[in-house]
Amino acid sequence: MGDHLLEVTGLKMYFYTRDGVVKAVDGVSFVLDKGETLGVVGESGSGKSVTALTMMRLTPMPPGKVEAGDAKFKGRSLITMKEDEIRKIRGNEIAMIFQDPMTSLNPVYRIGRQIAEPLVIHKGMSKKDALLRAVELLRLVGIPNPEQRVKDYPHQFSGGMRQRAMIAMALACDPDVLIADEPTTALDVTIQAQIIELMQELQKRTGSAIIMITHDLGVVADMADRILVMYAGRPVEYGTTDEIFYKPMHPYTWGLMDSIPTHSLVEKSALNPIKGQPPSLIDVPSGCAFHPRCPYAQQRCTDEIPEYRIVEGTHGTACHFAGDPGFVRRLVENAGVKA
């Protein structure tokens, strides 16, 4: 794969529970370069967040265990790195915006103290200088009157402001990689757009790479350079944004596409949701995990696990019939999505 800023190969994270083995991440691979944005897309329970937490070494072990694979940052393995070494990287060179800011922020500490903490720990700044920098960061992410708001507690911030405070905290040490785990899920549409625009502006300013974790392909449409589609802990499709949007090859990706609402005044059509529910990761279906919900499934899909393979350029998928012109034609006719 060459020298990449972040290189994940065949990563597997299993959780051993009394009910069975949860294969939360089962063979994920991708690369990320400086200034790039990777979108990781899939329904809840597809392994998106656990992939990020495994790289950050934030999954509890036990019950978790890295069964196979590796995640290399600047050529060094994050998985085998000693605990004191990963602490120097976590929050400093790789930062994460967590899904729910209210549970990620400490309710008994002021916002300013929480933003200043990584600057004191990683950059050796004095508490006074770190607090001044916290004010600058709050101003950077669009918090009005930051000199006063830096003294507030998390409950005094609205949802959008808490998310901005989390972004400020993540950006405090100018990380090389910013992992954003569903940063807009709980926010209204106008605030969502502002948060995404803010992240794009900050990326241009700092040159950081971003991993955007989301269940919504629409969120990453204009933001991502590459997209990884996950289902039941496994990668089912990976490629550039244009490849995923204009030449999708996996029925699950087609289903996600059909679930995106359109704003066209010319064509008005009902959303076509994917039928059924994501499977339990303790009891993953045989063969292709998506086959119980796939309208194009055949006997082979039930019997054989499809291997992930590159079909064209950088575009790869885990579908038995990817690259079959007849299969693609049926997808186009039945799904009504432009190929």
mmCIF file of C-alpha atoms in Angstrom:
data_model
loop_
_atom_site.group_PDB
_atom_site.id
_atom_site.type_symbol
_atom_site.label_atom_id
_atom_site.label_comp_id
_atom_site.label_asym_id
_atom_site.label_seq_id
_atom_site.Cartn_x
_atom_site.Cartn_y
_atom_site.Cartn_z
ATOM 1 C CA MET A 1 0.000 0.000 0.000
ATOM 2 C CA GLY A 2 2.984 2.316 0.373
ATOM 3 C CA ASP A 3 3.699 4.966 2.970
ATOM 4 C CA HIS A 4 0.410 6.347 4.254
ATOM 5 C CA LEU A 5 -0.391 8.491 7.254
ATOM 6 C CA LEU A 6 -2.724 5.770 8.558
ATOM 7 C CA GLU A 7 -2.874 2.233 7.186
ATOM 8 C CA VAL A 8 -5.343 -0.339 8.523
ATOM 9 C CA THR A 9 -5.000 -3.910 7.240
ATOM 10 C CA GLY A 10 -7.285 -6.850 8.026
ATOM 11 C CA LEU A 11 -8.260 -5.511 11.457
ATOM 12 C CA LYS A 12 -10.416 -7.847 13.563
ATOM 13 C CA MET A 13 -11.819 -6.986 17.000
ATOM 14 C CA TYR A 14 -13.894 -9.667 18.751
ATOM 15 C CA PHE A 15 -15.667 -9.443 22.102
ATOM 16 C CA TYR A 16 -15.905 -12.630 24.141
ATOM 17 C CA THR A 17 -19.158 -12.566 26.132
ATOM 18 C CA ARG A 18 -21.265 -15.116 28.015
ATOM 19 C CA ASP A 19 -23.690 -15.160 25.086
ATOM 20 C CA GLY A 20 -21.009 -15.836 22.497
ATOM 21 C CA VAL A 21 -18.320 -14.164 20.400
ATOM 22 C CA VAL A 22 -19.284 -10.741 19.025
ATOM 23 C CA LYS A 23 -17.354 -10.187 15.782
ATOM 24 C CA ALA A 24 -17.623 -6.403 15.969
ATOM 25 C CA VAL A 25 -14.859 -5.720 13.435
ATOM 26 C CA ASP A 26 -14.078 -8.532 11.031
ATOM 27 C CA GLY A 27 -11.343 -7.780 8.517
ATOM 28 C CA VAL A 28 -11.380 -4.011 7.904
ATOM 29 C CA SER A 29 -8.738 -2.415 5.671
ATOM 30 C CA PHE A 30 -8.267 1.156 4.433
ATOM 31 C CA VAL A 31 -5.634 3.863 4.006
ATOM 32 C CA LEU A 32 -5.645 7.560 4.855
ATOM 33 C CA ASP A 33 -3.251 10.262 3.686
ATOM 34 C CA LYS A 34 -2.592 13.798 4.928
ATOM 35 C CA GLY A 35 -5.389 16.207 4.039
ATOM 36 C CA GLU A 36 -7.746 13.406 2.989
ATOM 37 C CA THR A 37 -11.225 12.600 4.274
ATOM 38 C CA LEU A 38 -12.457 9.031 4.580
ATOM 39 C CA GLY A 39 -16.163 8.393 5.061
ATOM 40 C CA VAL A 40 -17.032 5.222 6.996
ATOM 41 C CA VAL A 41 -20.682 4.451 6.332
ATOM 42 C CA GLY A 42 -23.163 1.840 7.566
ATOM 43 C CA GLU A 43 -26.152 1.229 9.812
ATOM 44 C CA SER A 44 -25.916 1.077 13.599
ATOM 45 C CA GLY A 45 -24.084 -2.055 14.675
ATOM 46 C CA SER A 46 -21.970 -2.337 11.520
ATOM 47 C CA GLY A 47 -18.682 -1.870 13.403
ATOM 48 C CA LYS A 48 -17.844 1.717 12.405
ATOM 49 C CA SER A 49 -17.253 3.144 15.878
ATOM 50 C CA VAL A 50 -15.538 0.001 17.198
ATOM 51 C CA THR A 51 -13.056 0.217 14.311
ATOM 52 C CA ALA A 52 -12.095 3.739 15.416
ATOM 53 C CA LEU A 53 -12.023 2.837 19.124
ATOM 54 C CA THR A 54 -9.817 -0.179 18.375
ATOM 55 C CA MET A 55 -7.311 2.039 16.558
ATOM 56 C CA MET A 56 -7.345 4.452 19.494
ATOM 57 C CA ARG A 57 -6.954 1.529 21.926
ATOM 58 C CA LEU A 58 -10.091 2.583 23.797
ATOM 59 C CA THR A 59 -11.907 -0.765 23.689
ATOM 60 C CA PRO A 60 -11.954 -2.707 26.980
ATOM 61 C CA MET A 61 -9.708 -5.781 26.790
ATOM 62 C CA PRO A 62 -11.064 -8.167 28.015
ATOM 63 C CA PRO A 63 -13.769 -8.803 26.879
ATOM 64 C CA GLY A 64 -12.370 -7.363 23.639
ATOM 65 C CA LYS A 65 -9.446 -8.916 21.792
ATOM 66 C CA VAL A 66 -7.666 -7.940 18.575
ATOM 67 C CA GLU A 67 -7.837 -11.243 16.699
ATOM 68 C CA ALA A 68 -5.866 -10.196 13.640
ATOM 69 C CA GLY A 69 -4.673 -7.302 11.540
ATOM 70 C CA ASP A 70 -2.954 -4.038 12.340
ATOM 71 C CA ALA A 71 -3.369 -0.271 12.295
ATOM 72 C CA LYS A 72 -0.184 1.643 11.494
ATOM 73 C CA PHE A 73 0.170 5.375 12.096
ATOM 74 C CA LYS A 74 3.226 6.936 10.439
ATOM 75 C CA GLY A 75 4.608 3.406 10.053
ATOM 76 C CA ARG A 76 4.193 2.458 13.733
ATOM 77 C CA SER A 77 1.676 -0.115 14.951
ATOM 78 C CA LEU A 78 -1.000 1.380 17.197
ATOM 79 C CA ILE A 79 -2.114 -2.118 18.195
ATOM 80 C CA THR A 80 1.196 -3.349 19.626
ATOM 81 C CA MET A 81 2.393 0.023 20.913
ATOM 82 C CA LYS A 82 3.039 0.324 24.659
ATOM 83 C CA GLU A 83 0.391 2.099 26.745
ATOM 84 C CA ASP A 84 2.567 5.115 27.579
ATOM 85 C CA GLU A 85 3.365 5.571 23.866
ATOM 86 C CA ILE A 86 -0.266 5.420 22.737
ATOM 87 C CA ARG A 87 -1.179 8.005 25.391
ATOM 88 C CA LYS A 88 1.259 10.448 23.766
ATOM 89 C CA ILE A 89 -0.510 9.945 20.424
ATOM 90 C CA ARG A 90 -4.131 9.801 21.640
ATOM 91 C CA GLY A 91 -5.593 13.308 21.821
ATOM 92 C CA ASN A 92 -2.364 14.769 20.457
ATOM 93 C CA GLU A 93 -1.639 13.317 17.015
ATOM 94 C CA ILE A 94 -4.919 11.393 16.661
ATOM 95 C CA ALA A 95 -8.017 13.012 18.178
ATOM 96 C CA MET A 96 -11.626 11.865 18.279
ATOM 97 C CA ILE A 97 -14.948 13.699 18.394
ATOM 98 C CA PHE A 98 -17.262 11.298 20.172
ATOM 99 C CA GLN A 99 -20.862 10.600 19.228
ATOM 100 C CA ASP A 100 -22.613 12.166 22.219
ATOM 101 C CA PRO A 101 -20.893 15.297 23.565
ATOM 102 C CA MET A 102 -23.011 15.368 26.732
ATOM 103 C CA THR A 103 -21.650 12.008 27.864
ATOM 104 C CA SER A 104 -18.139 12.784 26.599
ATOM 105 C CA LEU A 105 -17.773 16.078 28.457
ATOM 106 C CA ASN A 106 -17.296 15.949 32.226
ATOM 107 C CA PRO A 107 -20.353 17.680 33.781
ATOM 108 C CA VAL A 108 -18.462 18.923 36.885
ATOM 109 C CA TYR A 109 -15.604 20.685 35.047
ATOM 110 C CA ARG A 110 -15.827 23.960 33.184
ATOM 111 C CA ILE A 111 -15.605 23.826 29.381
ATOM 112 C CA GLY A 112 -12.375 25.845 29.355
ATOM 113 C CA ARG A 113 -10.601 23.467 31.721
ATOM 114 C CA GLN A 114 -11.554 20.462 29.583
ATOM 115 C CA ILE A 115 -10.296 22.075 26.368
ATOM 116 C CA ALA A 116 -7.105 23.242 28.092
ATOM 117 C CA GLU A 117 -6.268 19.833 29.602
ATOM 118 C CA PRO A 118 -4.693 18.235 26.480
ATOM 119 C CA LEU A 119 -2.598 21.378 25.945
ATOM 120 C CA VAL A 120 -1.171 21.082 29.459
ATOM 121 C CA ILE A 121 -0.560 17.324 29.146
ATOM 122 C CA HIS A 122 0.739 17.083 25.570
ATOM 123 C CA LYS A 123 2.200 20.533 24.880
ATOM 124 C CA GLY A 124 3.486 21.367 28.366
ATOM 125 C CA MET A 125 1.669 24.695 28.437
ATOM 126 C CA SER A 126 0.908 26.479 31.708
ATOM 127 C CA LYS A 127 -2.721 26.408 32.848
ATOM 128 C CA LYS A 128 -3.020 30.145 32.195
ATOM 129 C CA ASP A 129 -1.691 29.927 28.622
ATOM 130 C CA ALA A 130 -3.762 26.806 27.947
ATOM 131 C CA LEU A 131 -6.923 28.606 29.060
ATOM 132 C CA LEU A 132 -6.128 31.552 26.768
ATOM 133 C CA ARG A 133 -5.701 29.065 23.928
ATOM 134 C CA ALA A 134 -9.051 27.480 24.880
ATOM 135 C CA VAL A 135 -10.696 30.887 24.396
ATOM 136 C CA GLU A 136 -9.093 31.139 20.932
ATOM 137 C CA LEU A 137 -10.310 27.635 20.040
ATOM 138 C CA LEU A 138 -13.872 28.397 21.106
ATOM 139 C CA ARG A 139 -13.755 31.527 18.948
ATOM 140 C CA LEU A 140 -12.373 29.419 16.077
ATOM 141 C CA VAL A 141 -15.322 27.010 16.202
ATOM 142 C CA GLY A 142 -17.851 29.829 16.286
ATOM 143 C CA ILE A 143 -18.835 30.063 19.962
ATOM 144 C CA PRO A 144 -20.005 33.642 20.678
ATOM 145 C CA ASN A 145 -18.470 35.532 23.597
ATOM 146 C CA PRO A 146 -15.806 32.841 24.232
ATOM 147 C CA GLU A 147 -14.140 34.780 27.070
ATOM 148 C CA GLN A 148 -17.269 34.221 29.164
ATOM 149 C CA ARG A 149 -18.434 30.874 27.769
ATOM 150 C CA VAL A 150 -15.081 29.278 28.612
ATOM 151 C CA LYS A 151 -16.184 29.494 32.265
ATOM 152 C CA ASP A 152 -19.486 27.662 31.655
ATOM 153 C CA TYR A 153 -20.300 24.039 32.425
ATOM 154 C CA PRO A 154 -21.466 21.602 29.692
ATOM 155 C CA HIS A 155 -25.133 21.792 30.755
ATOM 156 C CA GLN A 156 -25.073 25.542 30.032
ATOM 157 C CA PHE A 157 -24.279 24.856 26.358
ATOM 158 C CA SER A 158 -26.837 23.857 23.725
ATOM 159 C CA GLY A 159 -26.345 20.603 21.780
ATOM 160 C CA GLY A 160 -24.718 22.360 18.845
ATOM 161 C CA MET A 161 -22.427 24.372 21.115
ATOM 162 C CA ARG A 162 -21.359 21.234 23.009
ATOM 163 C CA GLN A 163 -20.479 19.599 19.706
ATOM 164 C CA ARG A 164 -18.433 22.674 18.753
ATOM 165 C CA ALA A 165 -16.692 22.510 22.141
ATOM 166 C CA MET A 166 -15.824 18.853 21.433
ATOM 167 C CA ILE A 167 -14.371 19.874 18.073
ATOM 168 C CA ALA A 168 -12.349 22.611 19.785
ATOM 169 C CA MET A 169 -11.013 20.062 22.277
ATOM 170 C CA ALA A 170 -10.129 17.604 19.513
ATOM 171 C CA LEU A 171 -8.330 20.323 17.525
ATOM 172 C CA ALA A 172 -6.456 21.759 20.517
ATOM 173 C CA CYS A 173 -3.187 19.958 19.735
ATOM 174 C CA ASP A 174 -3.452 20.252 15.918
ATOM 175 C CA PRO A 175 -3.839 16.475 15.343
ATOM 176 C CA ASP A 176 -2.733 14.780 12.141
ATOM 177 C CA VAL A 177 -5.880 12.613 12.164
ATOM 178 C CA LEU A 178 -9.319 13.707 13.371
ATOM 179 C CA ILE A 179 -11.900 10.943 13.875
ATOM 180 C CA ALA A 180 -15.461 12.296 13.897
ATOM 181 C CA ASP A 181 -17.950 9.694 15.162
ATOM 182 C CA GLU A 182 -21.426 10.735 13.980
ATOM 183 C CA PRO A 183 -20.699 14.392 14.884
ATOM 184 C CA THR A 184 -24.016 15.662 13.502
ATOM 185 C CA THR A 185 -26.500 12.899 14.425
ATOM 186 C CA ALA A 186 -28.290 14.613 17.318
ATOM 187 C CA LEU A 187 -28.276 18.085 15.752
ATOM 188 C CA ASP A 188 -30.863 19.854 13.629
ATOM 189 C CA VAL A 189 -30.248 20.207 9.905
ATOM 190 C CA THR A 190 -28.936 23.801 9.929
ATOM 191 C CA ILE A 191 -26.469 23.049 12.745
ATOM 192 C CA GLN A 192 -25.395 19.847 10.919
ATOM 193 C CA ALA A 193 -24.461 21.887 7.863
ATOM 194 C CA GLN A 194 -22.536 24.389 10.011
ATOM 195 C CA ILE A 195 -20.563 21.629 11.787
ATOM 196 C CA ILE A 196 -19.594 19.960 8.485
ATOM 197 C CA GLU A 197 -18.603 23.318 6.971
ATOM 198 C CA LEU A 198 -16.574 24.099 10.088
ATOM 199 C CA MET A 199 -14.689 20.794 9.869
ATOM 200 C CA GLN A 200 -13.913 21.385 6.199
ATOM 201 C CA GLU A 201 -12.603 24.897 6.917
ATOM 202 C CA LEU A 202 -10.422 23.659 9.768
ATOM 203 C CA GLN A 203 -9.089 20.825 7.595
ATOM 204 C CA LYS A 204 -8.024 23.328 4.915
ATOM 205 C CA ARG A 205 -6.364 25.453 7.576
ATOM 206 C CA THR A 206 -4.486 22.657 9.391
ATOM 207 C CA GLY A 207 -4.076 20.012 6.674
ATOM 208 C CA SER A 208 -5.332 17.274 8.986
ATOM 209 C CA ALA A 209 -6.862 14.037 7.733
ATOM 210 C CA ILE A 210 -10.448 13.241 8.772
ATOM 211 C CA ILE A 211 -12.302 9.978 9.302
ATOM 212 C CA MET A 212 -16.025 10.770 9.202
ATOM 213 C CA ILE A 213 -18.146 7.988 10.694
ATOM 214 C CA THR A 214 -21.824 8.199 9.750
ATOM 215 C CA HIS A 215 -24.898 6.162 8.804
ATOM 216 C CA ASP A 216 -25.827 8.709 6.136
ATOM 217 C CA LEU A 217 -24.136 8.679 2.722
ATOM 218 C CA GLY A 218 -25.512 12.173 2.130
ATOM 219 C CA VAL A 219 -23.297 13.569 4.921
ATOM 220 C CA VAL A 220 -20.073 12.431 3.218
ATOM 221 C CA ALA A 221 -21.150 13.080 -0.393
ATOM 222 C CA ASP A 222 -19.376 16.451 -0.690
ATOM 223 C CA MET A 223 -16.805 15.901 2.041
ATOM 224 C CA ALA A 224 -15.100 12.524 1.576
ATOM 225 C CA ASP A 225 -12.339 11.607 -0.853
ATOM 226 C CA ARG A 226 -12.867 7.896 -0.248
ATOM 227 C CA ILE A 227 -15.723 5.894 1.281
ATOM 228 C CA LEU A 228 -15.719 2.606 3.178
ATOM 229 C CA VAL A 229 -19.132 0.921 3.418
ATOM 230 C CA MET A 230 -19.465 -1.538 6.319
ATOM 231 C CA TYR A 231 -22.062 -4.171 7.150
ATOM 232 C CA ALA A 232 -22.081 -6.626 10.090
ATOM 233 C CA GLY A 233 -18.506 -5.727 11.004
ATOM 234 C CA ARG A 234 -17.145 -6.335 7.518
ATOM 235 C CA PRO A 235 -16.186 -4.017 4.665
ATOM 236 C CA VAL A 236 -18.582 -4.558 1.751
ATOM 237 C CA GLU A 237 -17.392 -1.772 -0.567
ATOM 238 C CA TYR A 238 -14.485 0.672 -0.706
ATOM 239 C CA GLY A 239 -13.479 3.243 -3.276
ATOM 240 C CA THR A 240 -13.334 6.911 -4.175
ATOM 241 C CA THR A 241 -16.459 8.975 -3.570
ATOM 242 C CA ASP A 242 -17.168 9.115 -7.308
ATOM 243 C CA GLU A 243 -16.774 5.339 -7.607
ATOM 244 C CA ILE A 244 -19.171 4.708 -4.716
ATOM 245 C CA PHE A 245 -21.807 7.212 -5.836
ATOM 246 C CA TYR A 246 -21.707 6.727 -9.596
ATOM 247 C CA LYS A 247 -20.705 3.054 -9.890
ATOM 248 C CA PRO A 248 -21.844 1.319 -6.686
ATOM 249 C CA MET A 249 -21.349 -2.444 -6.888
ATOM 250 C CA HIS A 250 -22.823 -3.893 -3.689
ATOM 251 C CA PRO A 251 -26.609 -4.246 -3.127
ATOM 252 C CA TYR A 252 -26.195 -2.838 0.401
ATOM 253 C CA THR A 253 -24.658 0.345 -1.017
ATOM 254 C CA TRP A 254 -27.579 0.562 -3.457
ATOM 255 C CA GLY A 255 -29.943 0.262 -0.494
ATOM 256 C CA LEU A 256 -28.200 3.104 1.342
ATOM 257 C CA MET A 257 -28.395 5.213 -1.824
ATOM 258 C CA ASP A 258 -32.135 4.627 -2.095
ATOM 259 C CA SER A 259 -32.540 5.770 1.519
ATOM 260 C CA ILE A 260 -31.159 9.256 0.792
ATOM 261 C CA PRO A 261 -34.011 11.806 0.459
ATOM 262 C CA THR A 262 -33.849 13.930 -2.680
ATOM 263 C CA HIS A 263 -34.725 17.623 -2.950
ATOM 264 C CA SER A 264 -35.725 17.479 -6.594
ATOM 265 C CA LEU A 265 -38.936 19.321 -7.482
ATOM 266 C CA VAL A 266 -39.156 17.380 -10.752
ATOM 267 C CA GLU A 267 -38.969 13.814 -9.468
ATOM 268 C CA LYS A 268 -40.893 13.009 -6.314
ATOM 269 C CA SER A 269 -40.648 9.429 -5.136
ATOM 270 C CA ALA A 270 -41.082 7.581 -1.854
ATOM 271 C CA LEU A 271 -37.986 6.489 0.046
ATOM 272 C CA ASN A 272 -37.141 2.848 -0.506
ATOM 273 C CA PRO A 273 -35.754 1.598 2.836
ATOM 274 C CA ILE A 274 -33.714 -1.583 3.188
ATOM 275 C CA LYS A 275 -36.062 -4.285 4.441
ATOM 276 C CA GLY A 276 -35.355 -6.116 7.684
ATOM 277 C CA GLN A 277 -32.884 -5.368 10.466
ATOM 278 C CA PRO A 278 -29.085 -5.584 10.737
ATOM 279 C CA PRO A 279 -28.053 -9.018 12.052
ATOM 280 C CA SER A 280 -26.779 -9.861 15.529
ATOM 281 C CA LEU A 281 -22.985 -9.886 15.489
ATOM 282 C CA ILE A 282 -23.069 -12.963 17.744
ATOM 283 C CA ASP A 283 -25.059 -14.918 15.148
ATOM 284 C CA VAL A 284 -24.041 -13.506 11.754
ATOM 285 C CA PRO A 285 -25.907 -15.153 8.831
ATOM 286 C CA SER A 286 -24.040 -17.734 6.785
ATOM 287 C CA GLY A 287 -22.416 -16.765 3.514
ATOM 288 C CA CYS A 288 -22.884 -13.094 2.713
ATOM 289 C CA ALA A 289 -24.179 -11.471 5.899
ATOM 290 C CA PHE A 290 -26.463 -9.240 3.825
ATOM 291 C CA HIS A 291 -28.207 -12.090 1.968
ATOM 292 C CA PRO A 292 -31.363 -12.247 4.208
ATOM 293 C CA ARG A 293 -32.117 -8.616 3.264
ATOM 294 C CA CYS A 294 -30.791 -8.631 -0.305
ATOM 295 C CA PRO A 295 -33.415 -8.708 -3.076
ATOM 296 C CA TYR A 296 -30.819 -10.150 -5.479
ATOM 297 C CA ALA A 297 -29.543 -12.991 -3.244
ATOM 298 C CA GLN A 298 -28.974 -16.415 -4.793
ATOM 299 C CA GLN A 299 -28.038 -19.790 -3.303
ATOM 300 C CA ARG A 300 -24.338 -18.997 -3.562
ATOM 301 C CA CYS A 301 -24.884 -15.945 -1.334
ATOM 302 C CA THR A 302 -26.256 -18.198 1.420
ATOM 303 C CA ASP A 303 -23.499 -20.805 1.134
ATOM 304 C CA GLU A 304 -20.281 -18.846 0.508
ATOM 305 C CA ILE A 305 -18.744 -15.827 2.224
ATOM 306 C CA PRO A 306 -17.824 -13.437 -0.611
ATOM 307 C CA GLU A 307 -14.193 -12.383 -0.693
ATOM 308 C CA TYR A 308 -13.377 -8.699 -0.854
ATOM 309 C CA ARG A 309 -11.712 -8.024 -4.216
ATOM 310 C CA ILE A 310 -10.660 -5.073 -6.337
ATOM 311 C CA VAL A 311 -12.925 -4.846 -9.371
ATOM 312 C CA GLU A 312 -11.716 -1.655 -11.061
ATOM 313 C CA GLY A 313 -9.063 0.917 -10.134
ATOM 314 C CA THR A 314 -9.216 1.326 -6.361
ATOM 315 C CA HIS A 315 -12.841 0.206 -6.275
ATOM 316 C CA GLY A 316 -13.360 -3.037 -4.376
ATOM 317 C CA THR A 317 -16.348 -4.947 -3.017
ATOM 318 C CA ALA A 318 -17.386 -8.139 -1.250
ATOM 319 C CA CYS A 319 -20.133 -9.337 -3.595
ATOM 320 C CA HIS A 320 -20.069 -12.584 -5.589
ATOM 321 C CA PHE A 321 -21.586 -10.907 -8.633
ATOM 322 C CA ALA A 322 -19.731 -7.584 -8.732
ATOM 323 C CA GLY A 323 -18.394 -6.957 -12.216
ATOM 324 C CA ASP A 324 -21.037 -9.183 -13.815
ATOM 325 C CA PRO A 325 -22.674 -6.930 -16.470
ATOM 326 C CA GLY A 326 -25.976 -8.813 -16.248
ATOM 327 C CA PHE A 327 -26.133 -8.382 -12.477
ATOM 328 C CA VAL A 328 -25.350 -4.655 -12.691
ATOM 329 C CA ARG A 329 -28.023 -4.235 -15.367
ATOM 330 C CA ARG A 330 -30.616 -5.894 -13.105
ATOM 331 C CA LEU A 331 -29.573 -3.567 -10.260
ATOM 332 C CA VAL A 332 -30.075 -0.534 -12.488
ATOM 333 C CA GLU A 333 -33.465 -1.719 -13.760
ATOM 334 C CA ASN A 334 -34.816 -2.706 -10.337
ATOM 335 C CA ALA A 335 -33.294 0.028 -8.131
ATOM 336 C CA GLY A 336 -33.674 2.883 -10.582
ATOM 337 C CA VAL A 337 -30.329 4.363 -9.500
ATOM 338 C CA LYS A 338 -27.964 5.797 -12.084
ATOM 339 C CA ALA A 339 -24.980 3.537 -12.672
#
